[in-house]
Amino acid sequence: MSKRINLWVVITGVLVGVAALVLTAFGNPANMGFCIACFLRDISGATKLHSAAVVQYVRPEIIGLVLGSTILAVITGEFKPKAGSSPATRFIIGAFVMIGALVFLGCPLRMVIRMGGGDLNAFIGLGGFAIGILIGIFFLKKGFSLKRNHPVTLSEGIAMPGLMIGLLVLFLAVPAIFAFSEQGPGSKHAPILLSLVVAIVIGALAQKSRICMVGGMRDAIMFKDFNLIAGFGAIFVTILLGNIILGNFKGFSTYNQPIAHESWLWNLLGMTLVGWGSVLLGGCPLRQLILAGEGNGDSAVTVLGMIVGAAFAHNFGLAGTASKLAEDGTYTAGGIATAGKIAVGIGFAVLLLISIVNILKKREAAKE
């Protein structure tokens, strides 16, 4: 495997960082220009799968990422419908990856964006993310596999792009059928057209570059290949410099960070769950969206699992609660409820079971 850094990966990372800064400047929540987990959660709420009033909005960014990937994949001949690689297992893993991300309050992409904003809680999350990836790599080396997918009909391949187009049409034509937040993160968003166009461009670039933080850290550890991880280094540097230039950077701190909490143990454990699950899936939440746009039905099922996981997280009080600073100076520390802690523990048990079972299956097949 080549260890040369692909320029497209770095360019994509820089432009993702710029896009996150622009979308934040035009209305998206602070330190959340792009967050796959948060935006899928908002869509879950907008479609009334959960009733958390502060996180309900049809995020055009998700739609744009999928469609951008689809458009470029079709143009380059890389749109190839395929599926059949343990879809039910992927659905379950996707749901627990989402629960872990919402315990932390962000996906791997938002983790890097938060790091660039000076949030030290995100650096703790990075440590957990790395631990999760190391656990996943351990099982990969032991022979873990969800088996290969295979070519399927066009209808399977266009399922997720078609779903996104349908969602966009309904959002624009009959918005009254959706739930919309009147306050909180869901009420903060950039203009629809700007969000959609920016995300289409980023989706196309992500499809071309194959950018993936999980894949980047996995390749760096297993093969000393730093190609993919360079993209996320570019995101961090771009966000950090952009915040400094715009006057938004207040220094590194764990205190009073936007939509974050200081519960270091659960920041770490939440992202450990995300890292482990993403290695088993073969890519981070962003990568799953891009693969779904390329016609990968297994990734489409994974994304649906994440949406359902978000619904569970908010219907049953599993998600983290952000710390808040009131106008009178009163500071309320956020954190994780007991139900969320139990859910993370169950997530680890489920991933362990899936990891072991899929090693044993491969060994049995090898004996035959």
Coordinates of N, CA and C in Angstrom, one line a residue, residues 155-252:
S155 N -32.4 -0.9 -8.2 CA -33.3 -0.4 -7.2 C -32.7 -0.4 -5.8
E156 N -31.9 -1.4 -5.5 CA -31.2 -1.5 -4.2 C -30.2 -0.3 -4.1
G157 N -29.5 -0.1 -5.2 CA -28.4 0.9 -5.2 C -28.9 2.3 -5.1
I158 N -30.1 2.6 -5.6 CA -30.6 3.9 -5.6 C -31.5 4.2 -4.4
A159 N -31.7 3.2 -3.5 CA -32.6 3.3 -2.4 C -32.3 4.6 -1.5
M160 N -31.0 4.7 -1.1 CA -30.7 5.8 -0.3 C -30.7 7.2 -1.0
P161 N -30.1 7.3 -2.2 CA -30.2 8.5 -2.9 C -31.7 8.9 -3.2
G162 N -32.5 7.9 -3.6 CA -33.9 8.1 -3.8 C -34.6 8.6 -2.6
L163 N -34.3 8.0 -1.4 CA -34.9 8.4 -0.1 C -34.5 9.9 0.2
M164 N -33.3 10.3 -0.1 CA -32.8 11.6 0.2 C -33.5 12.6 -0.8
I165 N -33.7 12.2 -2.0 CA -34.4 13.1 -3.0 C -35.9 13.3 -2.5
G166 N -36.5 12.2 -2.1 CA -37.9 12.3 -1.6 C -38.0 13.1 -0.4
L167 N -37.0 13.0 0.5 CA -37.0 13.8 1.7 C -36.9 15.3 1.4
L168 N -36.0 15.6 0.4 CA -35.8 17.0 0.0 C -37.0 17.6 -0.6
V169 N -37.7 16.8 -1.5 CA -38.9 17.3 -2.1 C -40.0 17.6 -1.1
L170 N -40.2 16.7 -0.2 CA -41.2 16.9 0.9 C -40.9 18.0 1.8
F171 N -39.6 18.2 2.1 CA -39.1 19.3 2.9 C -39.4 20.6 2.3
L172 N -39.2 20.7 1.0 CA -39.4 22.0 0.3 C -40.9 22.2 -0.1
A173 N -41.6 21.1 -0.4 CA -43.0 21.3 -0.9 C -44.0 21.3 0.3
V174 N -43.9 20.4 1.3 CA -44.8 20.3 2.3 C -44.1 20.3 3.7
P175 N -43.4 21.4 4.1 CA -42.6 21.3 5.3 C -43.5 21.1 6.5
A176 N -44.8 21.4 6.4 CA -45.7 21.3 7.6 C -45.8 19.9 8.2
I177 N -45.4 18.9 7.4 CA -45.5 17.5 7.8 C -44.4 17.1 8.8
F178 N -43.3 18.0 8.8 CA -42.2 17.7 9.7 C -42.3 18.5 11.0
A179 N -41.5 18.0 12.0 CA -41.4 18.8 13.2 C -40.2 19.7 13.1
F180 N -40.3 20.9 13.7 CA -39.1 21.8 13.6 C -38.9 22.4 15.0
S181 N -37.7 22.4 15.4 CA -37.3 23.0 16.7 C -37.5 24.5 16.7
E182 N -38.0 25.0 17.8 CA -38.2 26.5 17.9 C -37.1 27.0 18.8
Q183 N -36.3 26.2 19.5 CA -35.2 26.6 20.2 C -34.2 25.4 20.3
G184 N -33.0 25.7 20.8 CA -32.0 24.7 20.9 C -31.2 24.5 19.6
P185 N -30.4 23.4 19.5 CA -29.5 23.2 18.3 C -30.3 23.0 17.0
G186 N -31.5 22.4 17.1 CA -32.3 22.2 15.9 C -32.9 23.4 15.3
S187 N -32.9 24.5 16.1 CA -33.5 25.7 15.6 C -32.4 26.6 14.9
K188 N -31.2 26.1 15.0 CA -30.0 26.9 14.4 C -29.6 26.2 13.2
H189 N -29.7 26.9 12.0 CA -29.3 26.3 10.8 C -29.0 27.3 9.7
A190 N -28.1 27.0 8.8 CA -27.8 27.9 7.7 C -28.9 27.8 6.7
P191 N -28.9 28.8 5.7 CA -30.0 28.7 4.7 C -30.0 27.4 4.0
I192 N -31.2 27.0 3.6 CA -31.3 25.6 3.0 C -30.4 25.5 1.7
L193 N -30.5 26.4 0.8 CA -29.8 26.3 -0.5 C -28.3 26.3 -0.2
L194 N -27.8 27.1 0.7 CA -26.4 27.1 1.0 C -25.9 25.8 1.6
S195 N -26.7 25.3 2.5 CA -26.4 24.0 3.2 C -26.3 22.9 2.1
L196 N -27.3 22.9 1.2 CA -27.4 21.8 0.2 C -26.3 21.8 -0.8
V197 N -26.0 23.0 -1.3 CA -24.9 23.2 -2.3 C -23.6 22.8 -1.7
V198 N -23.3 23.4 -0.5 CA -22.0 23.1 0.1 C -21.8 21.6 0.4
A199 N -22.9 21.0 0.8 CA -22.8 19.5 1.1 C -22.7 18.7 -0.1
I200 N -23.3 19.1 -1.2 CA -23.1 18.3 -2.5 C -21.7 18.4 -2.9
V201 N -21.1 19.5 -2.8 CA -19.6 19.7 -3.2 C -18.8 18.8 -2.3
I202 N -19.0 18.9 -1.0 CA -18.2 18.1 0.0 C -18.5 16.6 -0.2
G203 N -19.7 16.2 -0.5 CA -20.0 14.8 -0.8 C -19.3 14.3 -2.0
A204 N -19.2 15.1 -3.0 CA -18.5 14.7 -4.2 C -17.0 14.5 -3.9
L205 N -16.4 15.5 -3.2 CA -15.0 15.4 -2.8 C -14.7 14.2 -1.9
A206 N -15.6 14.0 -1.0 CA -15.4 12.8 -0.1 C -15.5 11.5 -0.8
Q207 N -16.3 11.5 -1.9 CA -16.4 10.3 -2.7 C -15.1 10.1 -3.5
K208 N -14.5 11.1 -4.0 CA -13.3 11.0 -4.8 C -12.1 10.7 -3.9
S209 N -12.0 11.3 -2.7 CA -10.8 11.2 -1.9 C -10.9 9.9 -1.0
R210 N -12.1 9.4 -0.7 CA -12.3 8.3 0.2 C -12.0 8.7 1.6
I211 N -12.1 9.9 2.0 CA -11.7 10.4 3.3 C -12.5 9.7 4.4
C212 N -11.9 9.3 5.4 CA -12.5 8.5 6.5 C -11.6 8.5 7.7
M213 N -12.1 9.1 8.8 CA -11.2 9.1 10.0 C -10.9 7.8 10.6
V214 N -11.9 6.9 10.6 CA -11.7 5.6 11.1 C -10.7 4.8 10.2
G215 N -11.0 4.9 8.9 CA -10.0 4.3 8.0 C -8.7 4.8 8.1
G216 N -8.6 6.2 8.3 CA -7.3 6.8 8.4 C -6.5 6.3 9.6
M217 N -7.1 6.3 10.8 CA -6.4 5.8 12.0 C -6.1 4.3 11.9
R218 N -7.1 3.6 11.3 CA -6.8 2.1 11.2 C -5.6 1.9 10.3
D219 N -5.5 2.6 9.1 CA -4.4 2.4 8.2 C -3.1 2.9 8.8
A220 N -3.2 4.0 9.5 CA -2.0 4.5 10.2 C -1.4 3.5 11.2
I221 N -2.3 2.8 11.9 CA -1.8 1.9 12.9 C -1.4 0.6 12.3
M222 N -2.2 0.1 11.4 CA -1.9 -1.3 10.8 C -0.9 -1.3 9.7
F223 N -0.8 -0.2 8.9 CA 0.0 -0.2 7.7 C 1.0 0.9 7.7
K224 N 1.0 1.8 8.7 CA 1.8 3.0 8.7 C 1.5 3.9 7.4
D225 N 0.3 3.8 7.0 CA -0.2 4.6 5.9 C -1.0 5.8 6.4
F226 N -0.5 7.0 6.2 CA -1.1 8.2 6.8 C -1.9 9.0 5.8
N227 N -2.2 8.4 4.7 CA -2.9 9.1 3.6 C -4.3 9.6 4.0
L228 N -5.2 8.7 4.5 CA -6.5 9.2 4.9 C -6.6 10.1 6.1
I229 N -5.7 9.8 7.1 CA -5.8 10.6 8.3 C -5.3 12.0 8.1
A230 N -4.5 12.2 7.0 CA -4.0 13.5 6.7 C -5.2 14.5 6.4
G231 N -6.3 13.9 5.9 CA -7.5 14.7 5.6 C -8.1 15.3 6.9
F232 N -8.1 14.5 7.9 CA -8.6 15.0 9.2 C -7.7 15.9 9.9
G233 N -6.4 15.7 9.7 CA -5.4 16.7 10.1 C -5.6 18.1 9.5
A234 N -6.0 18.0 8.2 CA -6.3 19.2 7.4 C -7.5 19.9 8.0
I235 N -8.5 19.1 8.3 CA -9.7 19.7 8.9 C -9.4 20.4 10.2
F236 N -8.7 19.8 11.1 CA -8.3 20.4 12.4 C -7.6 21.7 12.2
V237 N -6.6 21.7 11.4 CA -5.7 22.9 11.2 C -6.6 24.0 10.6
T238 N -7.4 23.7 9.6 CA -8.3 24.7 8.9 C -9.3 25.3 9.9
I239 N -9.9 24.4 10.7 CA -10.9 24.9 11.7 C -10.2 25.8 12.8
L240 N -9.0 25.3 13.3 CA -8.3 26.1 14.3 C -7.9 27.5 13.7
L241 N -7.3 27.5 12.6 CA -6.8 28.8 12.0 C -8.0 29.7 11.7
G242 N -9.1 29.0 11.1 CA -10.3 29.8 10.8 C -10.9 30.4 12.1
N243 N -11.0 29.7 13.2 CA -11.5 30.3 14.4 C -10.7 31.4 14.9
I244 N -9.4 31.2 14.8 CA -8.4 32.3 15.3 C -8.6 33.5 14.4
I245 N -8.7 33.4 13.1 CA -8.8 34.5 12.2 C -10.2 35.2 12.4
L246 N -11.2 34.4 12.7 CA -12.6 35.0 12.8 C -12.8 35.5 14.3
G247 N -11.8 35.3 15.1 CA -12.0 35.8 16.5 C -12.8 34.9 17.4
N248 N -13.1 33.7 16.9 CA -13.9 32.8 17.7 C -13.2 31.9 18.7
F249 N -11.8 31.9 18.6 CA -11.0 30.9 19.4 C -10.7 31.6 20.7
K250 N -11.1 31.0 21.8 CA -10.9 31.6 23.1 C -9.9 30.8 24.0
G251 N -9.1 29.9 23.3 CA -8.2 29.1 24.0 C -8.7 27.7 24.2
F252 N -7.8 26.8 24.6 CA -8.2 25.4 24.9 C -8.8 25.3 26.3

